[in-house]
Amino acid sequence: MSVLLEILDEIIARVLASHREPGPSHHLVDEGFIGELRDHADRVRRGDLSRAPELRVLFLPTGPLGDIAAGDGWPDRYLELAARFDSALEDPALRGEPPEAPACPGCRRRLERRTLRRSEKTWGGGRPERPELWWNCPQCDWLGFQRDEGGRLRPMRRMQGDWADCDFCGSEESNIVSETWQEPDGELRDWVVCLACARSNPRRVRRDGTDDGRGE
């Protein structure tokens, strides 16, 4: 989405220059056309691609933007922007397609997407999914997540003993835990998530790698 906005912002700036300064393309630009471009940019900024087909028409080589670019001497730059625009609109995320499954770090088989939905009620009455992308391997049972698409795969392991049961919802053997990390003050922490209710809880960890029982 940021690429589309970057392209539209440059186009608007160039079209405004044609509108303000007398030149070969001055007659092709009016307030209505500028307002239309700004409306497209505002919609993209809000994540609204409902007018994307109209944007495609504007970026055709024979469209109004192509005529303005040719008249003002930047046809090559216009073709570059149009190509970037078409490529950005083909992004699966913009078309609402699910992200491509990454390969399992353990066995290299394609991971399967797993949904972790919070069980507690929210103010809106819904049960929103956790914001991370969660993945599970159907072959070796690797389990982990990405903070966002294309990000580093972060492994989680199933907890054992008393820590395996969720304190929030009471589900048995539903807790998983992240790798340990170190805070700036030197304190070790890890992150517990319940597969049943999707509640999470950071914990302090002893230097020997065991938890100290002081979940937060």
PDB file of C-alpha atoms in Angstrom:
ATOM      1  CA  MET A   1       0.000   0.000   0.000  1.00  0.00           C
ATOM      2  CA  SER A   2       2.869   2.375   0.754  1.00  0.00           C
ATOM      3  CA  VAL A   3       4.225   1.834  -2.774  1.00  0.00           C
ATOM      4  CA  LEU A   4       0.889   2.849  -4.302  1.00  0.00           C
ATOM      5  CA  LEU A   5       0.825   5.985  -2.161  1.00  0.00           C
ATOM      6  CA  GLU A   6       4.391   6.864  -3.110  1.00  0.00           C
ATOM      7  CA  ILE A   7       3.498   6.579  -6.820  1.00  0.00           C
ATOM      8  CA  LEU A   8       0.280   8.579  -6.485  1.00  0.00           C
ATOM      9  CA  ASP A   9       2.006  11.311  -4.468  1.00  0.00           C
ATOM     10  CA  GLU A  10       4.628  11.755  -7.190  1.00  0.00           C
ATOM     11  CA  ILE A  11       1.985  11.760  -9.923  1.00  0.00           C
ATOM     12  CA  ILE A  12      -0.064  14.376  -8.071  1.00  0.00           C
ATOM     13  CA  ALA A  13       3.001  16.593  -7.589  1.00  0.00           C
ATOM     14  CA  ARG A  14       3.853  16.412 -11.304  1.00  0.00           C
ATOM     15  CA  VAL A  15       0.250  17.057 -12.373  1.00  0.00           C
ATOM     16  CA  LEU A  16       0.031  20.052 -10.017  1.00  0.00           C
ATOM     17  CA  ALA A  17       3.174  21.462 -11.614  1.00  0.00           C
ATOM     18  CA  SER A  18       1.496  21.177 -15.033  1.00  0.00           C
ATOM     19  CA  HIS A  19      -1.587  22.937 -13.693  1.00  0.00           C
ATOM     20  CA  ARG A  20       0.319  25.832 -12.135  1.00  0.00           C
ATOM     21  CA  GLU A  21       2.791  26.560 -14.909  1.00  0.00           C
ATOM     22  CA  PRO A  22       1.805  27.275 -18.532  1.00  0.00           C
ATOM     23  CA  GLY A  23       3.109  24.516 -20.737  1.00  0.00           C
ATOM     24  CA  PRO A  24       2.188  21.904 -23.363  1.00  0.00           C
ATOM     25  CA  SER A  25       0.015  19.934 -20.918  1.00  0.00           C
ATOM     26  CA  HIS A  26      -1.557  22.843 -19.058  1.00  0.00           C
ATOM     27  CA  HIS A  27      -4.860  22.480 -20.925  1.00  0.00           C
ATOM     28  CA  LEU A  28      -5.140  18.780 -19.951  1.00  0.00           C
ATOM     29  CA  VAL A  29      -5.302  19.475 -16.217  1.00  0.00           C
ATOM     30  CA  ASP A  30      -8.141  21.069 -14.275  1.00  0.00           C
ATOM     31  CA  GLU A  31      -9.292  21.145 -10.647  1.00  0.00           C
ATOM     32  CA  GLY A  32     -11.657  18.243 -11.230  1.00  0.00           C
ATOM     33  CA  PHE A  33      -8.862  15.962 -12.463  1.00  0.00           C
ATOM     34  CA  ILE A  34      -6.611  16.940  -9.542  1.00  0.00           C
ATOM     35  CA  GLY A  35      -9.469  16.311  -7.120  1.00  0.00           C
ATOM     36  CA  GLU A  36      -9.990  12.863  -8.653  1.00  0.00           C
ATOM     37  CA  LEU A  37      -6.321  11.962  -8.171  1.00  0.00           C
ATOM     38  CA  ARG A  38      -6.422  13.164  -4.581  1.00  0.00           C
ATOM     39  CA  ASP A  39      -9.534  11.108  -3.928  1.00  0.00           C
ATOM     40  CA  HIS A  40      -7.731   8.022  -5.226  1.00  0.00           C
ATOM     41  CA  ALA A  41      -4.767   8.752  -2.931  1.00  0.00           C
ATOM     42  CA  ASP A  42      -7.021   9.321   0.105  1.00  0.00           C
ATOM     43  CA  ARG A  43      -8.816   6.031  -0.521  1.00  0.00           C
ATOM     44  CA  VAL A  44      -5.555   4.099  -0.847  1.00  0.00           C
ATOM     45  CA  ARG A  45      -4.312   5.754   2.361  1.00  0.00           C
ATOM     46  CA  ARG A  46      -7.398   4.337   4.134  1.00  0.00           C
ATOM     47  CA  GLY A  47      -6.830   0.896   2.609  1.00  0.00           C
ATOM     48  CA  ASP A  48      -9.779   1.299   0.229  1.00  0.00           C
ATOM     49  CA  LEU A  49      -9.029  -0.192  -3.208  1.00  0.00           C
ATOM     50  CA  SER A  50     -12.621  -0.067  -4.468  1.00  0.00           C
ATOM     51  CA  ARG A  51     -11.611   2.372  -7.237  1.00  0.00           C
ATOM     52  CA  ALA A  52      -8.558   0.393  -8.317  1.00  0.00           C
ATOM     53  CA  PRO A  53     -10.071  -0.445 -11.758  1.00  0.00           C
ATOM     54  CA  GLU A  54     -10.434   3.288 -12.456  1.00  0.00           C
ATOM     55  CA  LEU A  55      -6.829   3.820 -11.394  1.00  0.00           C
ATOM     56  CA  ARG A  56      -5.732   1.195 -13.898  1.00  0.00           C
ATOM     57  CA  VAL A  57      -7.462   3.175 -16.666  1.00  0.00           C
ATOM     58  CA  LEU A  58      -5.681   6.375 -15.604  1.00  0.00           C
ATOM     59  CA  PHE A  59      -2.323   4.597 -15.864  1.00  0.00           C
ATOM     60  CA  LEU A  60      -2.882   3.176 -19.354  1.00  0.00           C
ATOM     61  CA  PRO A  61      -0.322   4.408 -21.932  1.00  0.00           C
ATOM     62  CA  THR A  62      -3.157   6.080 -23.856  1.00  0.00           C
ATOM     63  CA  GLY A  63      -4.759   7.543 -20.727  1.00  0.00           C
ATOM     64  CA  PRO A  64      -4.711  11.177 -19.548  1.00  0.00           C
ATOM     65  CA  LEU A  65      -1.634  10.738 -17.365  1.00  0.00           C
ATOM     66  CA  GLY A  66       0.332   9.428 -20.340  1.00  0.00           C
ATOM     67  CA  ASP A  67      -0.661  12.489 -22.410  1.00  0.00           C
ATOM     68  CA  ILE A  68       0.376  14.854 -19.599  1.00  0.00           C
ATOM     69  CA  ALA A  69       3.721  13.095 -19.153  1.00  0.00           C
ATOM     70  CA  ALA A  70       4.436  13.167 -22.889  1.00  0.00           C
ATOM     71  CA  GLY A  71       3.586  16.867 -23.132  1.00  0.00           C
ATOM     72  CA  ASP A  72       5.731  17.843 -20.138  1.00  0.00           C
ATOM     73  CA  GLY A  73       8.753  15.757 -21.043  1.00  0.00           C
ATOM     74  CA  TRP A  74       8.703  12.902 -18.542  1.00  0.00           C
ATOM     75  CA  PRO A  75       7.284   9.953 -20.532  1.00  0.00           C
ATOM     76  CA  ASP A  76      10.074   7.565 -19.458  1.00  0.00           C
ATOM     77  CA  ARG A  77       9.481   8.320 -15.788  1.00  0.00           C
ATOM     78  CA  TYR A  78       5.756   7.868 -16.324  1.00  0.00           C
ATOM     79  CA  LEU A  79       6.314   4.397 -17.829  1.00  0.00           C
ATOM     80  CA  GLU A  80       8.453   3.464 -14.804  1.00  0.00           C
ATOM     81  CA  LEU A  81       5.728   4.627 -12.411  1.00  0.00           C
ATOM     82  CA  ALA A  82       3.011   2.820 -14.392  1.00  0.00           C
ATOM     83  CA  ALA A  83       5.003  -0.430 -14.303  1.00  0.00           C
ATOM     84  CA  ARG A  84       5.553  -0.105 -10.535  1.00  0.00           C
ATOM     85  CA  PHE A  85       1.853   0.657 -10.118  1.00  0.00           C
ATOM     86  CA  ASP A  86       0.787  -2.501 -11.988  1.00  0.00           C
ATOM     87  CA  SER A  87       3.260  -4.589  -9.986  1.00  0.00           C
ATOM     88  CA  ALA A  88       2.013  -3.175  -6.670  1.00  0.00           C
ATOM     89  CA  LEU A  89      -1.615  -3.947  -7.524  1.00  0.00           C
ATOM     90  CA  GLU A  90      -0.655  -7.572  -8.193  1.00  0.00           C
ATOM     91  CA  ASP A  91       0.546  -7.951  -4.577  1.00  0.00           C
ATOM     92  CA  PRO A  92      -1.433 -10.910  -3.137  1.00  0.00           C
ATOM     93  CA  ALA A  93      -1.950  -9.000   0.119  1.00  0.00           C
ATOM     94  CA  LEU A  94      -3.783  -6.222  -1.749  1.00  0.00           C
ATOM     95  CA  ARG A  95      -5.988  -8.800  -3.453  1.00  0.00           C
ATOM     96  CA  GLY A  96      -6.920 -10.296  -0.096  1.00  0.00           C
ATOM     97  CA  GLU A  97      -5.079 -13.562  -0.726  1.00  0.00           C
ATOM     98  CA  PRO A  98      -3.530 -15.422   2.210  1.00  0.00           C
ATOM     99  CA  PRO A  99       0.252 -15.180   2.594  1.00  0.00           C
ATOM    100  CA  GLU A 100       2.337 -17.932   0.988  1.00  0.00           C
ATOM    101  CA  ALA A 101       3.217 -20.619   3.497  1.00  0.00           C
ATOM    102  CA  PRO A 102       6.930 -20.647   4.420  1.00  0.00           C
ATOM    103  CA  ALA A 103       8.991 -23.837   4.588  1.00  0.00           C
ATOM    104  CA  CYS A 104       9.319 -25.645   7.907  1.00  0.00           C
ATOM    105  CA  PRO A 105      12.716 -24.939   9.525  1.00  0.00           C
ATOM    106  CA  GLY A 106      12.846 -28.582  10.629  1.00  0.00           C
ATOM    107  CA  CYS A 107      11.850 -30.697   7.619  1.00  0.00           C
ATOM    108  CA  ARG A 108      11.404 -28.079   4.836  1.00  0.00           C
ATOM    109  CA  ARG A 109       7.816 -29.113   4.167  1.00  0.00           C
ATOM    110  CA  ARG A 110       5.354 -26.269   3.650  1.00  0.00           C
ATOM    111  CA  LEU A 111       3.878 -25.090   6.928  1.00  0.00           C
ATOM    112  CA  GLU A 112       0.129 -24.898   7.462  1.00  0.00           C
ATOM    113  CA  ARG A 113      -1.534 -21.757   8.767  1.00  0.00           C
ATOM    114  CA  ARG A 114      -2.978 -22.009  12.282  1.00  0.00           C
ATOM    115  CA  THR A 115      -5.500 -19.591  13.742  1.00  0.00           C
ATOM    116  CA  LEU A 116      -5.262 -18.529  17.381  1.00  0.00           C
ATOM    117  CA  ARG A 117      -8.486 -16.808  18.355  1.00  0.00           C
ATOM    118  CA  ARG A 118      -8.887 -15.147  21.747  1.00  0.00           C
ATOM    119  CA  SER A 119     -11.706 -16.648  23.778  1.00  0.00           C
ATOM    120  CA  GLU A 120     -12.284 -13.676  26.085  1.00  0.00           C
ATOM    121  CA  LYS A 121     -14.998 -11.229  25.082  1.00  0.00           C
ATOM    122  CA  THR A 122     -13.989  -7.819  23.778  1.00  0.00           C
ATOM    123  CA  TRP A 123     -15.819  -4.490  23.909  1.00  0.00           C
ATOM    124  CA  GLY A 124     -17.039  -5.073  20.355  1.00  0.00           C
ATOM    125  CA  GLY A 125     -18.428  -8.474  21.243  1.00  0.00           C
ATOM    126  CA  GLY A 126     -16.065 -10.264  18.857  1.00  0.00           C
ATOM    127  CA  ARG A 127     -13.305 -12.792  19.365  1.00  0.00           C
ATOM    128  CA  PRO A 128     -10.375 -11.365  17.410  1.00  0.00           C
ATOM    129  CA  GLU A 129      -7.492 -13.448  16.176  1.00  0.00           C
ATOM    130  CA  ARG A 130      -4.028 -12.871  17.522  1.00  0.00           C
ATOM    131  CA  PRO A 131      -2.145 -10.422  15.278  1.00  0.00           C
ATOM    132  CA  GLU A 132       0.793 -12.763  14.575  1.00  0.00           C
ATOM    133  CA  LEU A 133       0.931 -15.260  11.688  1.00  0.00           C
ATOM    134  CA  TRP A 134       0.931 -18.712  13.295  1.00  0.00           C
ATOM    135  CA  TRP A 135       2.230 -21.829  11.505  1.00  0.00           C
ATOM    136  CA  ASN A 136       2.307 -25.549  12.214  1.00  0.00           C
ATOM    137  CA  CYS A 137       4.120 -28.352  10.362  1.00  0.00           C
ATOM    138  CA  PRO A 138       1.904 -31.362   9.595  1.00  0.00           C
ATOM    139  CA  GLN A 139       4.965 -33.617   9.315  1.00  0.00           C
ATOM    140  CA  CYS A 140       7.308 -32.839  12.217  1.00  0.00           C
ATOM    141  CA  ASP A 141       4.853 -30.799  14.354  1.00  0.00           C
ATOM    142  CA  TRP A 142       7.053 -27.664  14.331  1.00  0.00           C
ATOM    143  CA  LEU A 143       5.066 -24.765  15.756  1.00  0.00           C
ATOM    144  CA  GLY A 144       5.821 -21.065  15.628  1.00  0.00           C
ATOM    145  CA  PHE A 145       4.891 -17.651  14.318  1.00  0.00           C
ATOM    146  CA  GLN A 146       5.925 -14.581  12.347  1.00  0.00           C
ATOM    147  CA  ARG A 147       5.278 -11.068  13.607  1.00  0.00           C
ATOM    148  CA  ASP A 148       4.390 -10.091  10.043  1.00  0.00           C
ATOM    149  CA  GLU A 149       4.462 -11.647   6.579  1.00  0.00           C
ATOM    150  CA  GLY A 150       7.986 -12.385   5.433  1.00  0.00           C
ATOM    151  CA  GLY A 151       9.385 -11.924   8.937  1.00  0.00           C
ATOM    152  CA  ARG A 152      11.604 -14.317  10.853  1.00  0.00           C
ATOM    153  CA  LEU A 153       9.997 -17.599  11.863  1.00  0.00           C
ATOM    154  CA  ARG A 154      10.037 -17.764  15.655  1.00  0.00           C
ATOM    155  CA  PRO A 155       9.747 -21.272  17.139  1.00  0.00           C
ATOM    156  CA  MET A 156       7.536 -22.167  20.084  1.00  0.00           C
ATOM    157  CA  ARG A 157       7.703 -25.393  22.123  1.00  0.00           C
ATOM    158  CA  ARG A 158       5.045 -27.197  24.084  1.00  0.00           C
ATOM    159  CA  MET A 159       5.390 -26.818  27.832  1.00  0.00           C
ATOM    160  CA  GLN A 160       5.634 -29.705  30.273  1.00  0.00           C
ATOM    161  CA  GLY A 161       4.368 -30.343  33.790  1.00  0.00           C
ATOM    162  CA  ASP A 162       2.371 -27.748  35.710  1.00  0.00           C
ATOM    163  CA  TRP A 163       3.265 -24.983  33.238  1.00  0.00           C
ATOM    164  CA  ALA A 164       1.526 -26.861  30.396  1.00  0.00           C
ATOM    165  CA  ASP A 165      -1.943 -26.019  31.737  1.00  0.00           C
ATOM    166  CA  CYS A 166      -3.401 -22.557  31.100  1.00  0.00           C
ATOM    167  CA  ASP A 167      -4.045 -20.435  34.204  1.00  0.00           C
ATOM    168  CA  PHE A 168      -6.505 -18.259  32.282  1.00  0.00           C
ATOM    169  CA  CYS A 169      -8.928 -20.781  30.739  1.00  0.00           C
ATOM    170  CA  GLY A 170      -7.964 -23.988  32.550  1.00  0.00           C
ATOM    171  CA  SER A 171      -7.181 -25.936  29.376  1.00  0.00           C
ATOM    172  CA  GLU A 172      -4.771 -28.796  29.967  1.00  0.00           C
ATOM    173  CA  GLU A 173      -1.458 -29.077  28.084  1.00  0.00           C
ATOM    174  CA  SER A 174      -2.335 -26.096  25.922  1.00  0.00           C
ATOM    175  CA  ASN A 175       0.564 -23.753  26.750  1.00  0.00           C
ATOM    176  CA  ILE A 176       3.483 -23.169  24.422  1.00  0.00           C
ATOM    177  CA  VAL A 177       6.556 -21.051  25.125  1.00  0.00           C
ATOM    178  CA  SER A 178       8.990 -18.982  23.042  1.00  0.00           C
ATOM    179  CA  GLU A 179      12.759 -18.915  22.978  1.00  0.00           C
ATOM    180  CA  THR A 180      14.384 -16.954  25.803  1.00  0.00           C
ATOM    181  CA  TRP A 181      15.568 -13.390  25.165  1.00  0.00           C
ATOM    182  CA  GLN A 182      17.554 -10.913  27.262  1.00  0.00           C
ATOM    183  CA  GLU A 183      16.207  -7.508  28.265  1.00  0.00           C
ATOM    184  CA  PRO A 184      18.489  -4.413  28.267  1.00  0.00           C
ATOM    185  CA  ASP A 185      18.835  -4.719  32.058  1.00  0.00           C
ATOM    186  CA  GLY A 186      20.147  -8.280  31.671  1.00  0.00           C
ATOM    187  CA  GLU A 187      16.948 -10.012  32.780  1.00  0.00           C
ATOM    188  CA  LEU A 188      15.968 -13.160  30.858  1.00  0.00           C
ATOM    189  CA  ARG A 189      12.400 -13.571  29.646  1.00  0.00           C
ATOM    190  CA  ASP A 190      10.234 -15.841  27.560  1.00  0.00           C
ATOM    191  CA  TRP A 191       6.641 -15.684  26.319  1.00  0.00           C
ATOM    192  CA  VAL A 192       3.856 -18.176  27.068  1.00  0.00           C
ATOM    193  CA  VAL A 193       0.787 -18.480  24.804  1.00  0.00           C
ATOM    194  CA  CYS A 194      -2.257 -20.712  25.280  1.00  0.00           C
ATOM    195  CA  LEU A 195      -3.351 -22.528  22.117  1.00  0.00           C
ATOM    196  CA  ALA A 196      -6.891 -22.803  23.491  1.00  0.00           C
ATOM    197  CA  CYS A 197      -7.723 -19.231  24.529  1.00  0.00           C
ATOM    198  CA  ALA A 198      -4.807 -17.355  22.853  1.00  0.00           C
ATOM    199  CA  ARG A 199      -4.012 -15.449  26.049  1.00  0.00           C
ATOM    200  CA  SER A 200      -0.325 -14.703  26.506  1.00  0.00           C
ATOM    201  CA  ASN A 201       1.996 -14.061  29.421  1.00  0.00           C
ATOM    202  CA  PRO A 202       5.670 -12.949  29.579  1.00  0.00           C
ATOM    203  CA  ARG A 203       7.776 -14.647  32.304  1.00  0.00           C
ATOM    204  CA  ARG A 204      11.079 -14.046  34.027  1.00  0.00           C
ATOM    205  CA  VAL A 205      13.532 -16.915  33.528  1.00  0.00           C
ATOM    206  CA  ARG A 206      16.454 -18.044  35.677  1.00  0.00           C
ATOM    207  CA  ARG A 207      19.965 -18.068  34.286  1.00  0.00           C
ATOM    208  CA  ASP A 208      19.838 -21.863  34.066  1.00  0.00           C
ATOM    209  CA  GLY A 209      16.922 -21.582  31.637  1.00  0.00           C
ATOM    210  CA  THR A 210      14.156 -22.562  34.067  1.00  0.00           C
ATOM    211  CA  ASP A 211      11.323 -20.233  34.998  1.00  0.00           C
ATOM    212  CA  ASP A 212      11.249 -18.743  38.486  1.00  0.00           C
ATOM    213  CA  GLY A 213       7.498 -19.123  38.901  1.00  0.00           C
ATOM    214  CA  ARG A 214       6.867 -15.392  38.782  1.00  0.00           C
ATOM    215  CA  GLY A 215       4.649 -15.135  35.708  1.00  0.00           C
ATOM    216  CA  GLU A 216       3.368 -11.663  34.911  1.00  0.00           C
TER     217      GLU A 216
END
